[in-house]
Coordinates of C-alpha atoms in Angstrom, one line a residue:
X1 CA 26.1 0.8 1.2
X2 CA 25.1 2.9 3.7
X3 CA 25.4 1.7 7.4
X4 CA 23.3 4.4 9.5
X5 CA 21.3 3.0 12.1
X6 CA 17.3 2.9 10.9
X7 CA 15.2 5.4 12.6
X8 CA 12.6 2.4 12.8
X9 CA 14.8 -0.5 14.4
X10 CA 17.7 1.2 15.7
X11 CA 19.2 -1.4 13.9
X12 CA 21.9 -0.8 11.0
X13 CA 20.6 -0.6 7.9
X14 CA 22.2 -3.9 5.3
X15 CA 24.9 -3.8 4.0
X16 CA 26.7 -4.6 0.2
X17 CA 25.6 -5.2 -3.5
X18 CA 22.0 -5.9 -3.7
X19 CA 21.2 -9.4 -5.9
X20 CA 19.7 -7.6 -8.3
X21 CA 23.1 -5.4 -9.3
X22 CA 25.2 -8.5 -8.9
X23 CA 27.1 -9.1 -12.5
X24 CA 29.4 -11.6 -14.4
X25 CA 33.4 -11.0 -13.4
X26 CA 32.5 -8.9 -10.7
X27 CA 34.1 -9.0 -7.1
X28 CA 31.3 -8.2 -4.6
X29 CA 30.6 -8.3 -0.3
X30 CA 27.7 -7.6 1.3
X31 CA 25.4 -9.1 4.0
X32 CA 23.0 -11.5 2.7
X33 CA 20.7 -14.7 4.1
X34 CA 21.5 -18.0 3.7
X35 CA 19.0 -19.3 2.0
X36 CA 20.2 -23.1 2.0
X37 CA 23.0 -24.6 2.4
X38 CA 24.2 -28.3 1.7
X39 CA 28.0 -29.7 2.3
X40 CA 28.6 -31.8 -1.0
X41 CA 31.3 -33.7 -2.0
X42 CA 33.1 -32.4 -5.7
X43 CA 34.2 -35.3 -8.4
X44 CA 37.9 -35.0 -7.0
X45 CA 36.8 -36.2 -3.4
X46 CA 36.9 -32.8 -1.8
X47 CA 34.1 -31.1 0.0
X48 CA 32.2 -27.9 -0.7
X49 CA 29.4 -25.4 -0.1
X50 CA 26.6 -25.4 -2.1
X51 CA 24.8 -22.4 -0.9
X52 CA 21.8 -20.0 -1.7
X53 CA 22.2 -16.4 -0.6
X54 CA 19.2 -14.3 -0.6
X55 CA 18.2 -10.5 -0.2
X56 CA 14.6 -8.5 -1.2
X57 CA 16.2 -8.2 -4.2
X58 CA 15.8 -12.1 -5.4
X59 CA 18.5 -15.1 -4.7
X60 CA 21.6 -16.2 -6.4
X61 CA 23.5 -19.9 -6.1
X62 CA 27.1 -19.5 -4.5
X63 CA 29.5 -22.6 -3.9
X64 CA 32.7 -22.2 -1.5
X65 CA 35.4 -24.3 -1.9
X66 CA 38.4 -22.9 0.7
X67 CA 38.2 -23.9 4.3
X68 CA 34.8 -25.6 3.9
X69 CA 34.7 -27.0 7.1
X70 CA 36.3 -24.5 9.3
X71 CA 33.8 -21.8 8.0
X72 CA 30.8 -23.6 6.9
X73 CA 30.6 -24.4 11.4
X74 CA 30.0 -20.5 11.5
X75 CA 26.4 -20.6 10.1
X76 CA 23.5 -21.9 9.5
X77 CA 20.7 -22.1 7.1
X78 CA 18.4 -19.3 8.0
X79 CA 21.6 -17.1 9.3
X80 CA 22.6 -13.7 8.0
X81 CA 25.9 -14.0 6.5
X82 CA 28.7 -11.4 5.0
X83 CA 29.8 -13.1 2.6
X84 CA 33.1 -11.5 0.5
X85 CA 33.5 -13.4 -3.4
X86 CA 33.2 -13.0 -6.9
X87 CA 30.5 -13.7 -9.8
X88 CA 30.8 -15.5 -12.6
X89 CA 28.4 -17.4 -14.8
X90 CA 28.2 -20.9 -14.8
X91 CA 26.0 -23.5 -17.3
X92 CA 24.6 -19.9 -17.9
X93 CA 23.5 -19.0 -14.9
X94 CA 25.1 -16.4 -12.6
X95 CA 27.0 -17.9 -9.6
X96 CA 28.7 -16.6 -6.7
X97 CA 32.0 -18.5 -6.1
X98 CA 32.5 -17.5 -2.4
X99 CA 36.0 -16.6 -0.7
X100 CA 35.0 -15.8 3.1
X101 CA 32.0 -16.3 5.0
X102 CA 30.6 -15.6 8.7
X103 CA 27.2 -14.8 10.6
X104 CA 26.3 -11.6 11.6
X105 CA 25.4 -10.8 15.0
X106 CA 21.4 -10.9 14.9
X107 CA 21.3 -8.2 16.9
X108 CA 22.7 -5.8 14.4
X109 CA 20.2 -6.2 11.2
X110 CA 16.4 -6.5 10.8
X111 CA 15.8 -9.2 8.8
X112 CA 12.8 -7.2 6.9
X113 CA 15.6 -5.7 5.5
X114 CA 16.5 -9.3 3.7
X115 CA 12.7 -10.4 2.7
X116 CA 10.5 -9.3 -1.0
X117 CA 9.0 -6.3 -0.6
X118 CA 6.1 -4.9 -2.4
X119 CA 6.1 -3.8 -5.7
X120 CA 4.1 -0.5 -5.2
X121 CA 5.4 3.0 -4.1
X122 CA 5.2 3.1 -0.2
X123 CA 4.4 6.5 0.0
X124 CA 1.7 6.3 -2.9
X125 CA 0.2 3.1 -1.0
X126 CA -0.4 5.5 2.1
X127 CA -1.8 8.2 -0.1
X128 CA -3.8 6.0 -1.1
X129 CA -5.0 4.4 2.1
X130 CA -5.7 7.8 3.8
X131 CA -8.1 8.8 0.9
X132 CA -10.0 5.6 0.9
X133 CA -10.4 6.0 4.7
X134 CA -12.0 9.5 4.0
X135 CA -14.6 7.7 1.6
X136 CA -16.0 6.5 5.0
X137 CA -18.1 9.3 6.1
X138 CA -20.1 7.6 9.3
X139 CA -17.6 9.1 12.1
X140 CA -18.0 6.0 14.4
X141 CA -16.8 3.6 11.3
X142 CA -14.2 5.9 10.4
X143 CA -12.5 5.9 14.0
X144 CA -12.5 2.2 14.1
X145 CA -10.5 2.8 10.9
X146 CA -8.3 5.2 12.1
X147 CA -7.4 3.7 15.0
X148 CA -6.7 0.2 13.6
X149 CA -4.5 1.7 10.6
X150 CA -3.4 4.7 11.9
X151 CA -3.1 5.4 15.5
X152 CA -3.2 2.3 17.5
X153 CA -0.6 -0.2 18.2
X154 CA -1.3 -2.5 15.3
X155 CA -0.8 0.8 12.8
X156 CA 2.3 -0.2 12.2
X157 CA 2.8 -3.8 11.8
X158 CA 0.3 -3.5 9.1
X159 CA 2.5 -1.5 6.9
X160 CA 5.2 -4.4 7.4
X161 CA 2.6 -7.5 7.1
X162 CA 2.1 -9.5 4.2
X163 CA -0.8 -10.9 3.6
X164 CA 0.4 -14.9 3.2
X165 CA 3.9 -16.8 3.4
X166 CA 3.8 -18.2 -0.2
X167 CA 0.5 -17.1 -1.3
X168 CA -0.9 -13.4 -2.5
X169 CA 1.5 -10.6 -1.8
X170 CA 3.4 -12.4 0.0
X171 CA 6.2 -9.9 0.6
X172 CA 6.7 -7.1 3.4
X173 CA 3.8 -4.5 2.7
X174 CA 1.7 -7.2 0.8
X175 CA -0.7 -6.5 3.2
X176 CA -1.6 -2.5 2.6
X177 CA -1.2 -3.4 -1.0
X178 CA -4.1 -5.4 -0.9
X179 CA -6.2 -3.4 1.0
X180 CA -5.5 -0.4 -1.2
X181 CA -7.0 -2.7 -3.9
X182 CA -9.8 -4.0 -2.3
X183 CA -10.5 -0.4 -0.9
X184 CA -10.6 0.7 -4.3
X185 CA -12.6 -2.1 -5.8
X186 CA -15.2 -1.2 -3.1
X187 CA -15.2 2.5 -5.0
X188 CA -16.3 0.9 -8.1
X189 CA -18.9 -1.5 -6.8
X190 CA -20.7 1.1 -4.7
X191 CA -20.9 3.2 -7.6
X192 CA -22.5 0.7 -9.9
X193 CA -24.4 -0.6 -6.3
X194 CA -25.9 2.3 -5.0
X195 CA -28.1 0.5 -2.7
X196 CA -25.2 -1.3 -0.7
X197 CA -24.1 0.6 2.3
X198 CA -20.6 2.3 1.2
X199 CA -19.7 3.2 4.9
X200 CA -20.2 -0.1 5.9
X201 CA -18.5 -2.0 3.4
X202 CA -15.5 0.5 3.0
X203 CA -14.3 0.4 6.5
X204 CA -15.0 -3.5 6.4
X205 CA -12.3 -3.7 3.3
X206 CA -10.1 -1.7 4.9
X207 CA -9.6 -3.4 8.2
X208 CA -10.5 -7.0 7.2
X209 CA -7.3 -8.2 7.2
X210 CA -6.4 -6.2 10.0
X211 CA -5.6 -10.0 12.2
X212 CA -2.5 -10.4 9.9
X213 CA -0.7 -7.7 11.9
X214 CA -0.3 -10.3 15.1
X215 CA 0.2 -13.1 12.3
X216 CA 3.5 -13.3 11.0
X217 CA 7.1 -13.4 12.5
X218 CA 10.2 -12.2 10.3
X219 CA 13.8 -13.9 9.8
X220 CA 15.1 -15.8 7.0
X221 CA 11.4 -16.7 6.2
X222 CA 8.4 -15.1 6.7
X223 CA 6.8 -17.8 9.8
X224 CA 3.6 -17.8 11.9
X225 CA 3.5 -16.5 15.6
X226 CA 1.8 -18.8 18.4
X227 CA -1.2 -16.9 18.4
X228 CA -1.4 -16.4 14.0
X229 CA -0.9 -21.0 14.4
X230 CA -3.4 -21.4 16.9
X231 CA -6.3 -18.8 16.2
X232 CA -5.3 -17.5 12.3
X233 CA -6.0 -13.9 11.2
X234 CA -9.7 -13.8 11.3
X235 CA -10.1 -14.4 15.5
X236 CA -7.1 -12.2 15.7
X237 CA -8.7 -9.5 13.7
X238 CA -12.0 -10.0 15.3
X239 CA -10.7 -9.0 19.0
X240 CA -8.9 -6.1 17.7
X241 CA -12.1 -4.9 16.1
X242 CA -14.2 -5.4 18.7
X243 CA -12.2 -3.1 21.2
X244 CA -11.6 -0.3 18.8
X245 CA -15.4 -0.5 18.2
X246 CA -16.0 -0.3 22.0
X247 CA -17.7 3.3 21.0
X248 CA -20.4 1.6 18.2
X249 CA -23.7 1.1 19.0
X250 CA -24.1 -3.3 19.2
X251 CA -26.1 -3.1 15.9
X252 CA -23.5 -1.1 13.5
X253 CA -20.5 -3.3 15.6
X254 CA -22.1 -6.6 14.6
X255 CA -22.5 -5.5 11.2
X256 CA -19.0 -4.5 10.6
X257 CA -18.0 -7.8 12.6
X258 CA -20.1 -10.3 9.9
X259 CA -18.8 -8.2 7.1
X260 CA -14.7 -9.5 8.3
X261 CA -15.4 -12.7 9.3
X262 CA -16.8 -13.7 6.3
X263 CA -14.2 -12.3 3.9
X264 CA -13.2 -15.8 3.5
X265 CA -16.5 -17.5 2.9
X266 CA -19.3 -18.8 5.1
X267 CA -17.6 -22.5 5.5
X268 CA -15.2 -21.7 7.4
X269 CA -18.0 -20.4 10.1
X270 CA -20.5 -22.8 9.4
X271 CA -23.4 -20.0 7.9
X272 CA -25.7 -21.5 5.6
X273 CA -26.1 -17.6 4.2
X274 CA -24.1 -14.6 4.1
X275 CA -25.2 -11.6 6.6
X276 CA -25.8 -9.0 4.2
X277 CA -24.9 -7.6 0.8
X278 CA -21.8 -5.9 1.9
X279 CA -20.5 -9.5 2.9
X280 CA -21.3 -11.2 0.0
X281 CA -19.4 -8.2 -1.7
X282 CA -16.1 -7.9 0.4
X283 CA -15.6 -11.7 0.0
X284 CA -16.2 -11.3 -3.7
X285 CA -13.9 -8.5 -3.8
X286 CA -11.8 -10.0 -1.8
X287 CA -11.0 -13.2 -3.5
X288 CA -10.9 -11.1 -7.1
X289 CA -7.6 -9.5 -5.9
X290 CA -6.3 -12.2 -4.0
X291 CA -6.8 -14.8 -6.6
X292 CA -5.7 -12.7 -9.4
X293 CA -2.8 -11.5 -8.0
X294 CA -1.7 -14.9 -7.5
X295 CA -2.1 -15.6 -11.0
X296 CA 0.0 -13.3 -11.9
X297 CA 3.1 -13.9 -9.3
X298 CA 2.6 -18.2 -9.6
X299 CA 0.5 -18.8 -12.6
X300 CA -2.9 -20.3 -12.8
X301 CA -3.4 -23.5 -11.7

């Protein structure tokens, strides 16, 4: 694998044989995380790994048997490890039996590099984002929208977001994903809805989520920052919106403002009604992707 030091970290890019590629008989390295990692005791007495190493690529069990002790000190669940071993298929699963183990220095990798990413062409997505943003023809909306998604400093943490931990596109770029769909269902609703302000609810899809991008931390797991704990994405979001819409008038700022914080429902705000149409329609829209979308990656429950 290549080693060249990202243009967008500095950082070198990961190293070995993604998950994916990894096959029965076959001698691999690479640097991967330790997904778990539990010291167990074999029938014969003796003590071994029992390990889960993970990449964006999915996960794959791996037990090490040599100098358990001695190396399993190195590292730690969570860790980035280059690992060097062999797979082979056990009880007919694959399994990696592991020769050599040790922690990377953290300083060397981004652990994006190591978490799902989404499923969607990257370059597509954007396509995609920048014409939806042109379906918003009021110029004061539109800024708000370009400077949340496209100049200012939140631009691009919301390419990397996704939207939950374990939920709906829950993978780096999860987030644009699901505003590309949301964006897109808004293009079908207006059009059967011609009464519904289009600006309006266009440039309230495309930014409702916008609070994710000071959210989420990255490492092993995908985690929640102080401020994503304590206030969530919608109070985030809301600040962020209210100072790139500094230039709207109070009326049009207040009606893009209702439009997000309702995305999720009145409850959670303690309305008794929704604001307007648009509202009741981004958190309709909303929740049709979201939810279906989790029944597709988890099932329906």
């Amino acid at each position: 694998m290549c080693s060249v030091e990202s243009a967008a970290t500095g950082k070198s890019a990961r190293e070995g044989t993604p998950v994916a590629e990894l096959t029965p008989g076959r001698a691999f390295s690479g640097d991967y995380v330790c997904s778990r990692k539990d010291r167990l005791t074999a029938r014969n007495g003796s003590a071994y790994l029992s390990l889960e190493l993970r990449d964006r690529t999915g996960t794959i069990p791996a037990r090490l048997f040599r100098d358990v002790d001695r190396i399993g000190l190195g590292f730690e669940r969570g860790d980035v490890i280059s690992v060097k071993g062999r797979v082979e298929r056990y009880r007919g699963r694959l399994g990696a039996e592991i020769e050599s183990a040790a922690k990377v220095d953290p300083d060397r990798i981004d652990p994006v590099d190591f978490l799902p990413t989404a499923y969607r062409n990257r370059e597509e997505l954007e396509g995609f984002l920048e014409h939806l943003t042109r379906e918003v023809h009021n110029t004061g909306l539109r800024a708000v929208v370009e400077s949340l998604l496209f100049t200012g400093p939140a631009a691009d943490e919301f390419r990397r977001a996704p939207c939950t931990r374990a939920g709906h596109h829950s993978y780096v770029g999860g987030l644009i994903e699901h505003t590309v769909a949301v964006g897109t269902l808004v293009t079908e609703t207006c059009t059967l809805h011609p009464r519904l302000n289009s600006d309006l609810l266009m440039a309230a899809a495309l930014i409702h989520d916008i609070g994710k991008t000071g959210e989420f931390t990255y490492g092993a797991e995908i985690g929640l920052t102080d401020r994503g704990r304590i206030l969530g994405h919608l109070q985030i979001g809301a600040e962020l919106i209210t100072e790139a819409a500094s230039g709207l008038d109070r009326d049009e700022r207040d009606a893009l403002l209702s439009c997000v914080m309702c995305h999720h429902g009145t409850d959670a705000l303690r309305l008794r009604h929704f604001p307007s149409p648009e509202a009741i329609a981004l958190y309709r829209l909303n929740a049709l992707d979201a939810q279906v979308k989790t029944a597709l990656e988890h099932g329906i429950h």
